[in-house]
Coordinates of C-alpha atoms in Angstrom, one line a residue:
Chain Q
M198 CA 16.6 20.1 -25.5
P199 CA 12.9 19.0 -24.9
I200 CA 11.0 19.8 -22.0
E201 CA 9.8 16.4 -20.1
F202 CA 5.8 16.4 -20.4
D203 CA 3.3 15.0 -18.3
A204 CA 2.0 12.1 -21.4
N205 CA -1.3 12.6 -19.3
M206 CA -2.3 15.9 -19.3
P207 CA -3.2 18.5 -23.1
I208 CA 0.7 19.9 -23.7
Y209 CA -0.9 23.0 -24.3
L210 CA -1.7 23.5 -20.8
Q211 CA 2.0 22.4 -19.9
L212 CA 3.4 25.3 -22.0
I213 CA 1.3 27.6 -20.2
A214 CA 2.3 26.4 -16.5
R215 CA 5.8 26.7 -18.2
I216 CA 5.9 30.1 -19.5
R217 CA 3.8 31.5 -16.7
Q218 CA 6.3 30.2 -14.4
S219 CA 9.8 31.5 -16.8
V220 CA 7.9 34.6 -16.6
V221 CA 7.7 34.8 -12.8
S222 CA 11.6 33.7 -12.5
G223 CA 12.3 36.5 -14.2
E224 CA 14.4 33.4 -16.6
M225 CA 11.8 35.3 -19.1
P226 CA 12.2 39.2 -17.8
P227 CA 9.1 42.0 -18.0
G228 CA 9.0 43.8 -21.4
S229 CA 11.7 41.1 -23.0
K230 CA 11.2 39.5 -26.6
L231 CA 9.7 36.0 -26.6
P232 CA 11.3 33.4 -29.5
S233 CA 9.5 33.0 -32.7
V234 CA 6.7 30.4 -32.1
R235 CA 9.1 28.1 -34.6
D236 CA 11.7 28.4 -32.5
L237 CA 9.6 28.0 -28.7
A238 CA 8.7 24.3 -30.9
I239 CA 11.9 23.4 -31.8
E240 CA 13.7 24.6 -27.5
Y241 CA 10.0 22.5 -26.6
G242 CA 10.5 19.9 -28.9
V243 CA 6.2 20.2 -29.8
N244 CA 3.8 20.7 -32.7
P245 CA 4.7 24.8 -33.6
N246 CA 0.5 24.6 -33.2
T247 CA 0.3 23.5 -30.3
V248 CA 2.4 27.1 -29.7
Q249 CA 0.4 29.0 -31.2
R250 CA -2.3 27.7 -29.0
A251 CA -0.8 28.5 -25.9
L252 CA 1.2 31.7 -26.5
S253 CA -2.8 33.0 -27.5
E254 CA -4.5 31.6 -24.0
L255 CA -1.5 34.0 -22.8
E256 CA -2.4 36.7 -25.0
R257 CA -5.2 36.8 -23.9
D258 CA -4.9 36.5 -20.3
G259 CA -2.9 39.7 -20.8
L260 CA 0.8 38.4 -20.0
L261 CA 1.8 38.6 -23.3
Y262 CA 1.2 41.1 -26.0
T263 CA 2.0 41.6 -30.1
E264 CA 3.3 43.9 -31.8
R265 CA 1.6 44.4 -35.1
T266 CA 5.0 43.4 -36.9
A267 CA 8.2 42.9 -34.0
G268 CA 6.9 39.9 -32.6
R269 CA 5.6 38.9 -29.2
Y270 CA 6.3 40.3 -26.3
I271 CA 6.2 39.7 -22.0
T272 CA 3.8 42.5 -20.3
P273 CA 6.4 44.8 -18.8
D274 CA 3.8 45.3 -15.8
T275 CA 5.4 44.1 -13.3
G276 CA 1.9 44.5 -10.8
Q277 CA 0.4 41.4 -13.1
I278 CA 3.5 39.2 -13.3
G279 CA 4.2 40.1 -9.0
K280 CA -0.2 38.8 -9.6
L281 CA 0.6 35.7 -11.3
R282 CA 3.1 35.2 -8.8
E283 CA 1.0 35.0 -6.0
A284 CA -1.3 33.0 -7.6
L285 CA 1.0 30.4 -8.6
S286 CA 2.3 30.3 -4.8
A287 CA -1.2 30.0 -3.0
Q288 CA -1.5 27.1 -5.8
H289 CA 1.4 25.5 -4.7
I290 CA 0.4 25.7 -1.4
E291 CA -2.8 24.6 -0.6
R292 CA -1.7 21.7 -2.2
F293 CA 1.3 21.6 0.3
I294 CA -1.0 22.0 3.1
G295 CA -3.4 19.6 1.2
Q296 CA -0.7 17.0 1.1
M297 CA 0.4 17.7 4.8
R298 CA -2.8 17.7 6.3
A299 CA -3.3 13.8 5.3
L300 CA 0.1 12.7 6.5
G301 CA -1.5 13.8 9.7
Y302 CA 0.6 17.5 10.7
Q303 CA -0.8 19.9 12.3
K304 CA -0.2 23.9 11.9
T305 CA 2.2 23.8 14.5
Q306 CA 3.9 21.2 13.6
L307 CA 4.1 22.4 9.9
I308 CA 5.4 25.2 11.3
R309 CA 8.1 23.4 12.7
I310 CA 9.6 21.3 10.3
L311 CA 9.1 23.7 7.4
T312 CA 11.5 26.6 9.2
E313 CA 13.7 23.6 10.1
K314 CA 14.3 22.2 7.0
W315 CA 14.6 25.6 5.2
S316 CA 17.5 26.9 7.3
D317 CA 18.9 22.9 6.5
L318 CA 18.4 24.0 2.3
D319 CA 19.9 26.9 2.6
G320 CA 22.8 26.0 4.7
H321 CA 23.7 24.3 1.8
D322 CA 23.2 26.8 -1.0
Chain Z
M1497 CA -10.1 24.4 -50.0
A1498 CA -7.9 21.4 -47.8
M1499 CA -4.0 20.6 -49.1
I1500 CA -5.4 16.8 -49.4
E1501 CA -9.0 15.8 -49.4
I1502 CA -10.4 12.0 -49.3
R1503 CA -13.6 11.2 -50.2
H1504 CA -15.0 7.9 -49.9
L1505 CA -12.7 5.5 -50.6
N1506 CA -12.5 2.3 -50.5
K1507 CA -9.6 0.0 -51.3
A1508 CA -8.9 -3.9 -51.3
Y1509 CA -7.0 -6.5 -51.6
S1510 CA -7.9 -9.7 -53.6
N1511 CA -12.0 -8.4 -51.4
K1512 CA -10.3 -8.7 -48.3
P1513 CA -11.1 -4.6 -47.4
V1514 CA -8.0 -2.7 -45.8
L1515 CA -10.2 0.8 -46.5
T1516 CA -14.1 1.7 -46.4
D1517 CA -15.9 5.1 -46.9
L1518 CA -12.7 6.8 -45.7
S1519 CA -13.3 10.6 -45.7
L1520 CA -10.9 13.3 -44.5
A1521 CA -9.6 16.6 -45.1
I1522 CA -5.8 17.9 -44.1
D1523 CA -5.1 21.2 -44.0
S1524 CA -1.8 22.4 -44.4
G1525 CA 0.4 23.4 -41.5
R1526 CA -0.6 20.1 -39.8
I1527 CA 1.7 17.8 -38.6
V1528 CA -0.7 14.5 -38.5
G1529 CA 0.0 10.9 -36.9
L1530 CA -1.4 8.1 -38.6
L1531 CA -2.0 5.8 -36.3
G1532 CA -3.3 1.8 -35.6
P1533 CA -2.7 -1.5 -35.5
N1534 CA -0.5 -3.2 -38.1
G1535 CA -2.5 -4.1 -40.8
C1536 CA -5.3 -1.3 -41.1
G1537 CA -3.9 0.0 -44.5
K1538 CA -1.4 3.3 -42.8
S1539 CA 1.1 1.8 -45.6
T1540 CA -1.5 1.2 -48.2
L1541 CA -3.0 4.8 -47.8
L1542 CA 0.2 6.7 -47.8
K1543 CA 0.8 4.6 -51.0
M1544 CA -2.6 6.2 -52.5
M1545 CA -1.6 9.4 -51.9
A1546 CA 2.4 9.0 -52.9
G1547 CA 0.8 8.0 -56.1
L1548 CA 1.7 4.5 -56.0
I1549 CA -1.6 2.4 -56.0
S1550 CA -4.4 3.4 -58.0
D1551 CA -6.7 0.8 -58.4
Y1552 CA -9.2 2.3 -55.6
Q1553 CA -12.4 3.6 -55.3
G1554 CA -13.1 6.9 -53.8
E1555 CA -11.5 10.5 -54.9
I1556 CA -7.9 11.1 -53.3
L1557 CA -6.9 15.3 -54.0
I1558 CA -3.5 16.3 -53.1
N1559 CA -4.2 20.3 -54.1
G1560 CA -6.6 20.0 -56.0
H1561 CA -4.8 17.2 -58.1
Q1562 CA -5.6 13.2 -58.8
P1563 CA -1.5 11.6 -56.9
G1564 CA 0.0 11.4 -60.6
M1565 CA 2.7 13.3 -62.2
E1566 CA 1.3 16.8 -61.6
T1567 CA 1.6 15.9 -57.7
K1568 CA 5.1 13.7 -57.1
A1569 CA 6.7 17.6 -57.9
L1570 CA 5.0 18.2 -54.4
V1571 CA 4.8 15.0 -52.1
S1572 CA 8.3 13.7 -50.7
Y1573 CA 7.3 10.0 -49.9
L1574 CA 9.6 7.5 -47.3
P1575 CA 8.7 4.2 -47.9
E1576 CA 8.3 1.7 -45.1
K1577 CA 10.9 -0.5 -47.3
T1578 CA 14.3 0.9 -48.7
Y1579 CA 14.4 1.5 -52.4
L1580 CA 18.0 2.9 -51.9
S1581 CA 21.1 0.1 -53.6
G1582 CA 23.4 -1.2 -51.0
W1583 CA 26.3 -0.2 -53.3
M1584 CA 25.4 4.3 -52.9
R1585 CA 27.2 6.5 -50.5
P1586 CA 25.0 9.0 -48.9
M1587 CA 26.9 11.3 -52.1
D1588 CA 25.8 8.8 -54.5
T1589 CA 22.4 8.9 -53.1
F1590 CA 22.2 12.6 -53.1
D1591 CA 23.2 13.3 -56.7
L1592 CA 20.4 10.8 -57.4
F1593 CA 17.5 12.7 -55.5
A1594 CA 18.9 15.8 -57.2
D1595 CA 18.6 14.3 -60.5
F1596 CA 15.1 13.9 -60.2
Y1597 CA 13.8 16.4 -57.5
P1598 CA 14.3 19.9 -58.3
D1599 CA 13.5 20.3 -54.9
F1600 CA 15.9 19.0 -53.2
D1601 CA 18.4 21.3 -51.0
R1602 CA 21.6 19.3 -51.4
R1603 CA 23.1 22.4 -48.7
R1604 CA 20.2 21.0 -46.2
A1605 CA 21.1 17.8 -46.9
E1606 CA 24.9 17.4 -46.1
D1607 CA 23.8 19.2 -43.0
M1608 CA 22.1 17.4 -41.4
L1609 CA 24.2 13.7 -42.4
G1610 CA 26.9 15.9 -40.8
R1611 CA 24.8 16.8 -37.2
F1612 CA 24.1 12.9 -37.7
R1613 CA 27.6 12.0 -37.9
L1614 CA 27.2 10.1 -41.1
E1615 CA 30.5 9.7 -43.3
A1616 CA 29.8 10.7 -47.0
G1617 CA 31.7 8.4 -47.8
Q1618 CA 29.9 4.5 -46.4
P1619 CA 28.5 2.7 -48.3
I1620 CA 24.8 1.7 -47.5
K1621 CA 25.6 -1.9 -47.3
T1622 CA 27.9 -1.4 -44.2
M1623 CA 25.5 1.1 -42.6
S1624 CA 23.2 -0.6 -39.6
K1625 CA 19.6 -0.2 -39.6
G1626 CA 19.4 3.1 -38.0
M1627 CA 21.9 5.0 -40.2
Q1628 CA 19.9 4.0 -43.0
E1629 CA 16.7 4.7 -41.3
K1630 CA 18.5 8.6 -41.0
L1631 CA 19.7 8.9 -43.9
Q1632 CA 16.7 8.2 -45.8
L1633 CA 15.0 10.8 -43.2
I1634 CA 17.4 13.5 -44.2
L1635 CA 16.5 12.9 -48.2
V1636 CA 13.1 13.0 -47.5
M1637 CA 12.6 16.3 -44.8
S1638 CA 15.9 17.4 -47.9
R1639 CA 13.3 18.3 -50.3
Q1640 CA 10.9 21.4 -50.3
A1641 CA 8.0 19.5 -50.5
K1642 CA 4.1 20.4 -50.0
V1643 CA 3.0 17.2 -47.9
Y1644 CA 5.6 14.7 -46.6
L1645 CA 4.5 11.7 -46.1
L1646 CA 6.9 9.2 -43.6
D1647 CA 6.0 5.0 -43.0
E1648 CA 7.5 4.1 -40.0
P1649 CA 10.5 6.5 -39.9
M1650 CA 11.8 5.5 -36.9
G1651 CA 11.1 1.5 -36.4
G1652 CA 15.1 1.0 -35.7
V1653 CA 16.7 3.9 -33.8
D1654 CA 17.3 3.6 -30.5
P1655 CA 15.2 6.1 -28.3
A1656 CA 17.9 8.9 -27.8
T1657 CA 18.1 8.7 -31.8
R1658 CA 14.0 8.7 -32.2
S1659 CA 14.5 12.2 -30.2
A1660 CA 16.3 13.6 -32.3
I1661 CA 14.6 12.6 -35.4
L1662 CA 12.0 14.4 -34.0
D1663 CA 13.7 17.7 -33.9
L1664 CA 14.9 17.3 -36.8
V1665 CA 11.9 17.0 -38.4
L1666 CA 10.2 20.0 -36.1
K1667 CA 13.5 21.9 -37.3
N1668 CA 12.8 21.3 -41.4
Y1669 CA 9.7 21.2 -41.6
Q1670 CA 7.6 23.9 -43.8
E1671 CA 5.0 26.0 -42.2
D1672 CA 2.9 25.7 -45.5
A1673 CA 3.7 21.6 -45.6
V1674 CA 1.5 19.2 -44.1
M1675 CA 3.6 16.0 -42.6
I1676 CA 1.6 12.9 -42.7
L1677 CA 3.5 9.8 -40.1
A1678 CA 2.4 6.8 -40.2
T1679 CA 3.6 5.4 -36.8
H1680 CA 2.8 2.2 -34.3
L1681 CA 5.0 3.7 -31.9
I1682 CA 3.3 6.9 -30.4
Q1683 CA 5.2 7.0 -27.2
D1684 CA 7.5 10.4 -27.9
V1685 CA 6.2 10.7 -31.2
E1686 CA 2.7 12.6 -30.0
R1687 CA 4.2 15.9 -28.9
I1688 CA 5.5 17.1 -32.4
F1689 CA 1.6 16.0 -33.5
D1690 CA -1.4 18.7 -33.8
R1691 CA -3.3 16.0 -35.0
A1692 CA -4.1 12.1 -34.5
I1693 CA -5.8 9.0 -37.0
L1694 CA -6.7 7.1 -35.7
L1695 CA -7.3 4.3 -38.1
G1696 CA -8.8 0.9 -36.8
F1697 CA -10.1 -2.2 -38.9
N1698 CA -11.8 -0.6 -42.0
E1699 CA -12.7 2.1 -40.0
L1700 CA -11.8 5.7 -38.8
V1701 CA -12.0 5.4 -34.6
M1702 CA -10.9 9.3 -34.1
D1703 CA -9.9 12.2 -35.4
D1704 CA -8.8 14.9 -32.9
E1705 CA -6.4 17.1 -32.2
I1706 CA -3.9 15.6 -29.6
D1707 CA -4.9 18.3 -26.7
N1708 CA -8.0 17.6 -27.4
I1709 CA -8.1 13.4 -26.9
R1710 CA -5.8 14.2 -23.8
Q1711 CA -8.2 16.6 -22.4
K1712 CA -11.0 14.2 -23.1
Y1713 CA -9.8 11.4 -21.6
G1714 CA -7.0 12.3 -19.5
K1715 CA -4.5 10.3 -20.7
S1716 CA -1.7 10.0 -23.7
V1717 CA -3.3 9.4 -26.9
D1718 CA -0.8 6.6 -26.7
E1719 CA -2.5 5.1 -23.7
V1720 CA -6.0 5.6 -25.2
F1721 CA -4.9 4.0 -28.3
R1722 CA -4.1 1.2 -26.5
E1723 CA -7.3 0.6 -25.2
V1724 CA -9.6 1.2 -28.0
F1725 CA -7.7 -1.9 -29.9
K1726 CA -7.2 -4.0 -26.9
C1727 CA -10.6 -4.0 -27.1
S1728 CA -11.2 -4.5 -30.8
V1729 CA -9.0 -7.5 -30.6
S1730 CA -10.7 -9.1 -27.7
L1731 CA -14.2 -9.2 -29.5

């Protein structure tokens, strides 16, 4: 099933974000083998060269690596994945805080409603 | 050398120029969107590459050969209008293609027919426009060609089917082939292209990778296209 893409952003950047997300969430476990470029292209519904471009970039960052003949793997380095997780969450939080500030929230108010909402959502789980 | 080389191509219909001094090179392994408003010469260009139009100036080379007998075996062309007879059923069209093209893969065609829930025994004249389009695409995609030229392959199908067709194209596309898809329906389709060639009236407006266009303009190729041609019409 192809994923939904933002039409105004380069697709390879969205693929990079998507794969990072999968690695951080554990959907793609550390050290596991990645599907082939072709299979990923079909899964995401995009051009194979676009997938290639995204994978090359992730490889440059060290999140993926290639075994000469066996294919591509996720790094087994859980420390690196942990760092990526922190970096991604920092991005989300910064954006969230920025938006809440724009709505006029103070830090204490924000913490209070965040705590309330958190337990609300947890209660439904 | 690129799979497709076009050099200084000029084509006119009764003195009205359609393509003027067009030069392009397309490498193997590319899925290219040939985009442009109605009447800008997309279909004409595909027909010339398919060897159906030969009165032009300039040069077209497919794998190093001018379009003709040598290239017919390499090129799988989907015309805008059907050339299949209404009495034919999918199984008859498979016989026809198997006779004409040694590279026709009948099993693949039958498999795709099933995926699209078409009946092998239903005459074409009783099919909807969308069903006919699917059948034609199945035929063209079931050849093991080096160049696929698809002229508006999704004009008559609903968005869900369009999506299914794009997936079919991605699944059956060979990595060493060139695919050129001419369309004015860019939205939803641009995700499968790696390169877009935007033809205007007698000019090459843009020729770049999709992601470069999105990066440069901060918007989809569809929107860039609309803006470019809104301007050219109001001028």
